[in-house]
Short mmCIF file of C-alpha atoms in Angstrom, two decimals:
data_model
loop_
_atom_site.label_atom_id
_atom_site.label_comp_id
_atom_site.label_asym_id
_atom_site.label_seq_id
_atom_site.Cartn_x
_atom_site.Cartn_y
_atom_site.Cartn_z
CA UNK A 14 117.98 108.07 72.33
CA UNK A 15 116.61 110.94 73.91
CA UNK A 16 118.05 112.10 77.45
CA UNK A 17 115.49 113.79 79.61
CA UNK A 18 116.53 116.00 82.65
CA UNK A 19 114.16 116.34 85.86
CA UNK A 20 112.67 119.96 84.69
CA UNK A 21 111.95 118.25 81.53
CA UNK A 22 110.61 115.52 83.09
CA UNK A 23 108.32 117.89 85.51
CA UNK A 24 107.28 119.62 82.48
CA UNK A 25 106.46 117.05 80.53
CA UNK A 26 104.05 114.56 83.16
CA UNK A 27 100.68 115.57 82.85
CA UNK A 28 98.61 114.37 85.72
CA UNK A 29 95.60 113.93 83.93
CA UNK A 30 97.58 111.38 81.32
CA UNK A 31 100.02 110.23 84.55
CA UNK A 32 96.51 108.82 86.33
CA UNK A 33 95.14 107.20 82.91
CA UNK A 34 98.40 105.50 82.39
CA UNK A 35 99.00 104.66 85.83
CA UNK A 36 95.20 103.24 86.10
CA UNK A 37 95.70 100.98 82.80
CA UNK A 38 99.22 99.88 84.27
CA UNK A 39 97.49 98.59 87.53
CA UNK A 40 94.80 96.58 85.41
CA UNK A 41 97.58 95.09 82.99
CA UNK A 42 99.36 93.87 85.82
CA UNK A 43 96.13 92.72 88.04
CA UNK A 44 95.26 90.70 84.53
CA UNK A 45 98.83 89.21 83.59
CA UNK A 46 99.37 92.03 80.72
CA UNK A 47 102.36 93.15 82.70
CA UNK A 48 105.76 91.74 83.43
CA UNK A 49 106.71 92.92 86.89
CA UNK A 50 109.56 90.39 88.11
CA UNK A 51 110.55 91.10 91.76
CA UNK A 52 112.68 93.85 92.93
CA UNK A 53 116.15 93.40 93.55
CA UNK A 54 118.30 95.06 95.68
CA UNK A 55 122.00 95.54 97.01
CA UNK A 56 122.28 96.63 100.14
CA UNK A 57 124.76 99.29 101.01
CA UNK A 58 125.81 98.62 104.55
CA UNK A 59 123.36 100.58 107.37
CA UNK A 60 123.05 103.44 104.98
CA UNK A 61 120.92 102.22 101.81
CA UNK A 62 120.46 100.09 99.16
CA UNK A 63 120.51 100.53 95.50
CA UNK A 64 117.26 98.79 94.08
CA UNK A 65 116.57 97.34 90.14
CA UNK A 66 112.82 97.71 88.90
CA UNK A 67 112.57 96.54 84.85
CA UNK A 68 108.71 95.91 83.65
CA UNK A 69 106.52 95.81 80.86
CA UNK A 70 103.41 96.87 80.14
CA UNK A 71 101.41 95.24 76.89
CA UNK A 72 98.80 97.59 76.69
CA UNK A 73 101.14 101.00 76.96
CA UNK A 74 103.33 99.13 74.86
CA UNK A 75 106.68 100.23 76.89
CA UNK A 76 109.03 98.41 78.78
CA UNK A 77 111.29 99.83 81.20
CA UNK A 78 113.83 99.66 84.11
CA UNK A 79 114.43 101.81 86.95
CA UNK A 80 117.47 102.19 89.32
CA UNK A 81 116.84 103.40 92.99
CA UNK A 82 118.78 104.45 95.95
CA UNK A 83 116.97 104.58 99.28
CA UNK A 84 119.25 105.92 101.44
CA UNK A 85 117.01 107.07 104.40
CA UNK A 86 119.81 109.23 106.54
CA UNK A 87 119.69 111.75 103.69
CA UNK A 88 117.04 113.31 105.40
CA UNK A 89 119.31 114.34 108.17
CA UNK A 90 121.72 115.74 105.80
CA UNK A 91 119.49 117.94 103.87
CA UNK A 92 119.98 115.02 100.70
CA UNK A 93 117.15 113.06 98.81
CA UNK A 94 115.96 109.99 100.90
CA UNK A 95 115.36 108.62 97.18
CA UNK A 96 117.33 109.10 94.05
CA UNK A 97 116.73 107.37 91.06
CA UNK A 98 116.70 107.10 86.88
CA UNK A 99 114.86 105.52 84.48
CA UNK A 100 116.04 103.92 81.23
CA UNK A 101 113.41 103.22 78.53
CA UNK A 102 113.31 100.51 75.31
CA UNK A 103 111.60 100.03 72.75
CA UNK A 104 109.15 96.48 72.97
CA UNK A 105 109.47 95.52 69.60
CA UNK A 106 113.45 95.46 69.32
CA UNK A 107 114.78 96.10 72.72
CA UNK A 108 116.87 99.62 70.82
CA UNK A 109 117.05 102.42 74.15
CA UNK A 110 114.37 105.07 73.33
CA UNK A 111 115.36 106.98 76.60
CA UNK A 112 117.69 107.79 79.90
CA UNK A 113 115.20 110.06 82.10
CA UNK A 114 115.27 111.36 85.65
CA UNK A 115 113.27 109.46 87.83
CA UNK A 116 112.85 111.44 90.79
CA UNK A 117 110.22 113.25 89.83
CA UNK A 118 108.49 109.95 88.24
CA UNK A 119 108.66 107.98 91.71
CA UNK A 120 106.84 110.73 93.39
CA UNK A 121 104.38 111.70 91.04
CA UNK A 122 103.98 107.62 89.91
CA UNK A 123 103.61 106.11 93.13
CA UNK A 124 100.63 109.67 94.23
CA UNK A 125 98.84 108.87 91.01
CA UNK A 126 98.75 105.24 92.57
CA UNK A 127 97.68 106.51 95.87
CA UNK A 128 95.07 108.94 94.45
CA UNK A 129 93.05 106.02 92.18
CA UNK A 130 92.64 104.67 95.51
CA UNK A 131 91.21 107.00 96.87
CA UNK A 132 88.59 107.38 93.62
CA UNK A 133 88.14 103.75 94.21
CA UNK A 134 88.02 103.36 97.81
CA UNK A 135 87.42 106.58 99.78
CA UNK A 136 83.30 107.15 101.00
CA UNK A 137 82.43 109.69 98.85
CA UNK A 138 81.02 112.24 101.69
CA UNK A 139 85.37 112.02 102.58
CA UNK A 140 85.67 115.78 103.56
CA UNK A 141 88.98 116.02 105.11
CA UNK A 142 92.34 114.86 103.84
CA UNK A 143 95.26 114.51 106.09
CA UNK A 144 99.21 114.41 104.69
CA UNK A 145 101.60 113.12 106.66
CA UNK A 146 105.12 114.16 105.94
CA UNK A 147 107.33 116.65 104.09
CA UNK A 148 109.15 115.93 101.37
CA UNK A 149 108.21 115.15 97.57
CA UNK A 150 105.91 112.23 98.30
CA UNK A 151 103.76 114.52 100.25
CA UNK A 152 103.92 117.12 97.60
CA UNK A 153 103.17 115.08 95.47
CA UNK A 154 100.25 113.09 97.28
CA UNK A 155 98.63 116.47 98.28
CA UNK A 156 98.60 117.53 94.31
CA UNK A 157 97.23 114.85 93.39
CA UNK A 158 94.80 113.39 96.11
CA UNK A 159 92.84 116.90 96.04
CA UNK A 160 91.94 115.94 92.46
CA UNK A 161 89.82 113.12 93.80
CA UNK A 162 87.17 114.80 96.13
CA UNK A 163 86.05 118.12 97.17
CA UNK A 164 87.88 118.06 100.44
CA UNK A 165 86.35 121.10 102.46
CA UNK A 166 89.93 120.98 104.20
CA UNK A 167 93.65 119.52 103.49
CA UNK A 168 95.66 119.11 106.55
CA UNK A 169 99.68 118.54 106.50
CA UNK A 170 101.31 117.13 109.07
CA UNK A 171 104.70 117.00 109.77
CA UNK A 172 106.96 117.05 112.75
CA UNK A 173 109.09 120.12 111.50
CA UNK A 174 106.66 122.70 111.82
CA UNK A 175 109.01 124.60 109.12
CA UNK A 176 109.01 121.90 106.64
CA UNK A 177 105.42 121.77 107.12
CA UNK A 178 105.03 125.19 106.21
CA UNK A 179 106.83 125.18 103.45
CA UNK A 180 104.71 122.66 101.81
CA UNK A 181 101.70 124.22 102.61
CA UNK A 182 103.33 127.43 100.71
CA UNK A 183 104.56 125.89 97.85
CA UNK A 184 100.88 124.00 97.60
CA UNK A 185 99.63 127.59 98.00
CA UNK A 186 101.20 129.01 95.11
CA UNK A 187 99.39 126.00 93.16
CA UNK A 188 96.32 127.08 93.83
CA UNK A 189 95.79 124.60 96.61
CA UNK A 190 94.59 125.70 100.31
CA UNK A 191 96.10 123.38 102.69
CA UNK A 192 97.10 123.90 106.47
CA UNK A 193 100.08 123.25 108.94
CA UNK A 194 99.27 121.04 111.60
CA UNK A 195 101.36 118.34 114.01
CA UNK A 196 100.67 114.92 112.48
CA UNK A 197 98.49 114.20 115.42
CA UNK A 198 96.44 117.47 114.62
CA UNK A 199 96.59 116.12 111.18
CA UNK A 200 95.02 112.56 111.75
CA UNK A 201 91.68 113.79 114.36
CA UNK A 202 89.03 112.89 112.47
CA UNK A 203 90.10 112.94 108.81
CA UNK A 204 88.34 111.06 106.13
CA UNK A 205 91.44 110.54 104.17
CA UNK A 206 95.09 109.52 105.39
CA UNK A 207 98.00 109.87 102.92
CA UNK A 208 101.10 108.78 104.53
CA UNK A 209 104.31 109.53 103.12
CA UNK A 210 106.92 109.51 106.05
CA UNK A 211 110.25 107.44 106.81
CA UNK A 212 108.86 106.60 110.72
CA UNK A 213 109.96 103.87 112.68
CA UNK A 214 106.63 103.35 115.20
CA UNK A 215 103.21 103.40 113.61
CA UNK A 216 102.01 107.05 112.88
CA UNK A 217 98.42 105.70 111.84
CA UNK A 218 95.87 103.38 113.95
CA UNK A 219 92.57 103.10 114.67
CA UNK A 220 91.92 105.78 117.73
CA UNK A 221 90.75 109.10 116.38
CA UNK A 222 90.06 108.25 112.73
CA UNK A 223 86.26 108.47 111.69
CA UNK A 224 84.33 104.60 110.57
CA UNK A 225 85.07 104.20 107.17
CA UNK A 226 88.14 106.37 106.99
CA UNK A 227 91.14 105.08 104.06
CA UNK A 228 94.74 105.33 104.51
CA UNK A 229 97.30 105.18 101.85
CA UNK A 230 100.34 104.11 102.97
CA UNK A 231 103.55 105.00 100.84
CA UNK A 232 106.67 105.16 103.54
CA UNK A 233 109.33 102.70 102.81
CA UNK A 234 112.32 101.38 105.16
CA UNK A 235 113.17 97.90 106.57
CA UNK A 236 112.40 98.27 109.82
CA UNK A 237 109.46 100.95 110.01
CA UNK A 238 105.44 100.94 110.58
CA UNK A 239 103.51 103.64 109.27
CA UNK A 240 100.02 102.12 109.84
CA UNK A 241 99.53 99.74 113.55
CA UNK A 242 98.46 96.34 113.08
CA UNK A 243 95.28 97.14 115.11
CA UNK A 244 93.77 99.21 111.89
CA UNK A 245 95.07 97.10 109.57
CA UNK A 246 93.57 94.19 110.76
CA UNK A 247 90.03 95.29 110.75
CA UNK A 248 90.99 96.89 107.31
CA UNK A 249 90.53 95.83 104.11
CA UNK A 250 93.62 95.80 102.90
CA UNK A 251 94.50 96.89 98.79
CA UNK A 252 97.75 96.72 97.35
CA UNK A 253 99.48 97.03 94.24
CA UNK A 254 100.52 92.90 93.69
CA UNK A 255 100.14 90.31 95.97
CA UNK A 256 102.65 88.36 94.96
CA UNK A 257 105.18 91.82 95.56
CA UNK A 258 103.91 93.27 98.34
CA UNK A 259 103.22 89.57 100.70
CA UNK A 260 106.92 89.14 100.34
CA UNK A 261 109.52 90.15 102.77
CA UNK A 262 111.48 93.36 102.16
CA UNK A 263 113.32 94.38 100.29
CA UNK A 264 110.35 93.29 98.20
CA UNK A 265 107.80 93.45 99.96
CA UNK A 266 105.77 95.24 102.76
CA UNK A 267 107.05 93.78 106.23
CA UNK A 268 104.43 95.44 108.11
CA UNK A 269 102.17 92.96 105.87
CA UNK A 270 104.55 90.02 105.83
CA UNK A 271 105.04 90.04 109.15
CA UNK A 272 101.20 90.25 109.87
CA UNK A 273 101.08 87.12 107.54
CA UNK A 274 103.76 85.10 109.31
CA UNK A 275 101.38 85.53 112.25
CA UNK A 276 98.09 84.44 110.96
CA UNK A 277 96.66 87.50 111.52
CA UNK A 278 95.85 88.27 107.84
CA UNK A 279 94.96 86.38 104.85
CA UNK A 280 96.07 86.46 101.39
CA UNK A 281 93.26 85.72 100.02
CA UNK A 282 91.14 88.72 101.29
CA UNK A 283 94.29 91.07 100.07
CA UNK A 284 92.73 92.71 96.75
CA UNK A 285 95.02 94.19 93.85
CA UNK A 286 93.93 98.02 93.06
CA UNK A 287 93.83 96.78 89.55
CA UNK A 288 91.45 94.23 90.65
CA UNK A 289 89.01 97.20 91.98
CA UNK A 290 89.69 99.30 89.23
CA UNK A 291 89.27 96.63 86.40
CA UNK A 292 86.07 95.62 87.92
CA UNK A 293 87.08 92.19 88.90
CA UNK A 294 87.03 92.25 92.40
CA UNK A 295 85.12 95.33 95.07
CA UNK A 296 86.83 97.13 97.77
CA UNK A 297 84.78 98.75 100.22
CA UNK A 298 82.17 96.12 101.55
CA UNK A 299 80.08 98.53 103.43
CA UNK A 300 80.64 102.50 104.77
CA UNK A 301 81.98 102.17 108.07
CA UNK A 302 85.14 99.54 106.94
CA UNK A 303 87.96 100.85 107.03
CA UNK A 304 90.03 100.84 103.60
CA UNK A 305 94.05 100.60 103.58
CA UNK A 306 96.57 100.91 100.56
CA UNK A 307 99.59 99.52 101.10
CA UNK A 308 102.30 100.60 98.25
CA UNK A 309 105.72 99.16 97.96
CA UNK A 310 106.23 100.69 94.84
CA UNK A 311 106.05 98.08 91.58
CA UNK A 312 108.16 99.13 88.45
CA UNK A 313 104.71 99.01 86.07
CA UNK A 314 103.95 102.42 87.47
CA UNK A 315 107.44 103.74 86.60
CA UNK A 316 106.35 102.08 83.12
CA UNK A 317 103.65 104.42 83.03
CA UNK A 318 104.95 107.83 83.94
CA UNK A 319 108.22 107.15 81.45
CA UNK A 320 105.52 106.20 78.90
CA UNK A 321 103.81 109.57 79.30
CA UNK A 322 106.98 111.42 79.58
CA UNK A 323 108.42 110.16 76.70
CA UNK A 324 105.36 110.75 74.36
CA UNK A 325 105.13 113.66 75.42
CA UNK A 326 108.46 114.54 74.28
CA UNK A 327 108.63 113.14 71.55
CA UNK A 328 105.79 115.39 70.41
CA UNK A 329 107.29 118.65 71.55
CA UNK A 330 110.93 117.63 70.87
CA UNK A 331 112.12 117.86 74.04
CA UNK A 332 115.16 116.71 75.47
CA UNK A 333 118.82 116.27 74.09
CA UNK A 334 118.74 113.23 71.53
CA UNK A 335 122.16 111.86 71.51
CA UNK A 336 124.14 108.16 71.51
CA UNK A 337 125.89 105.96 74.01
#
């Protein structure tokens, strides 16, 4: 088996391969070519849980399990707020092809995600992208969300002004131009919401946000709202599974499940992003709608980025091969 560190892993993703894989994951599982059983997850007391992912992907021919802590007071201590690795087997005889770190894989998996929404689902005169937060997700989201328009401007918002910064620097030395901004600053009038954040109250509604704006949604924690029910229910909402995201955390989205309990949304109008991007169902209905992505986070994306990470090195014969 081959053991993959996270520089190796960074080194080895390719975004341009990351988004093809990631796209083709989505339509497998929108068209029952994945297996994606549900999430499970042991909580640890108040302070986290420790979460199981496997899946399996026909057409990338990989199957895969991931093992996650969310442990959302590591923020406070200067730690990870996720932590995680990814084990990889061979399809054909279940042999392990690969133990990789899967920090880098859950940020740059779950942005790919976020950024094929956008392609699919943004109005395509979106000038102004808006990233909320300040740790890898946001990274990550503002890497790969600028690949998807022309923004004339990339805003990051954060409520550490030198966190914010930071980003915007190490986005600098990328070669992308973003600025610092509060989140509110952030949010007036942008085209293009990524939200990445561990919040408690809803960061994202319907006041100050142009017709037609889309939101991805990414923050993940039992009892937080990133996006208010008022947007949400005039949205049309996109998500990654129905099945996943409907059901109550840990699973699931309980922004969504709760808005389901209530009536106040339908599953049936709830579209997969493999539905839009497979053709089999549209998303935006007309300009001024506004357009949400809701991620939980399904283990056929993890699929995807191990898949890329581990061709990848097995072409440049990278990584320590050794035995268990």
């Amino acid at each position: 088996m081959r053991l993959l560190d996270r520089a190796a892993v960074q080194a080895l993703l390719d975004p341009d391969a990351l988004l093809d894989a990631v796209a083709t994951a989505l339509v497998d599982l929108s068209t029952g070519r994945a297996s994606v059983p549900p999430r499970i997850a042991a909580q640890v007391g108040e302070l986290g849980l420790l979460a199981a992912m496997p899946a399996y992907s026909e057409t990338l021919g990989v199957v895969a399990a991931k093992l996650l802590t969310l442990y959302p007071g590591n923020e406070s201590l200067g730690l990870p707020t996720h932590q995680a690795l990814v084990a990889v087997f061979a399809p054909e005889d279940g042999t392990l092809r690969a133990l990789m770190d899967g920090d880098v894989i859950t940020a740059d998996r779950t942005a790919a995600a976020s950024a094929l929404s956008v392609q699919a689902l943004a109005r395509p005169d979106a000038k102004v992208l808006a990233v909320l937060g300040t740790g890898p997700q946001a990274l990550a989201h503002a890497r790969y969300v600028a690949r998807m328009r022309p923004f004339e401007e990339i805003r990051i918002g954060g409520r550490d002004p030198h966190k914010v910064t930071a980003v915007v620097d190490l986005l600098a030395a990328e070669g992308v131009a973003a600025r610092v901004c509060t989140i509110e600053g952030a949010l007036h009038d942008a085209d293009v919401v990524c939200a990445a954040t561990s919040t408690l109250r809803p960061l994202v509604g319907p006041d100050g946000l142009p017709d037609g704006v889309h939101v991805a949604s990414v923050g993940y924690r039992p009892e937080g709202r990133e996006v208010d029910a008022a947007l949400l229910t005039r949205a049309q909402i996109v998500v990654e599974h129905r099945p996943t995201t409907l059901a109550p955390y840990p699973v699931g989205s309980n922004d969504l499940a709760e808005l389901l309990e209530r009536g106040r949304i339908h599953p049936d109008v709830v579209v997969e992003l493999g539905e839009v991007l497979g053709g089999l169902r549209p998303g935006r209905a007309w300009d001024e709608q506004p357009t949400v992505y809701k991620s939980v986070g399904v283990a056929v994306l993890d699929v995807a980025a191990a898949a890329v990470v581990l061709d990848a090195a097995e072409r440049a014969g990278a990584g320590l091969e050794t035995t268990l």
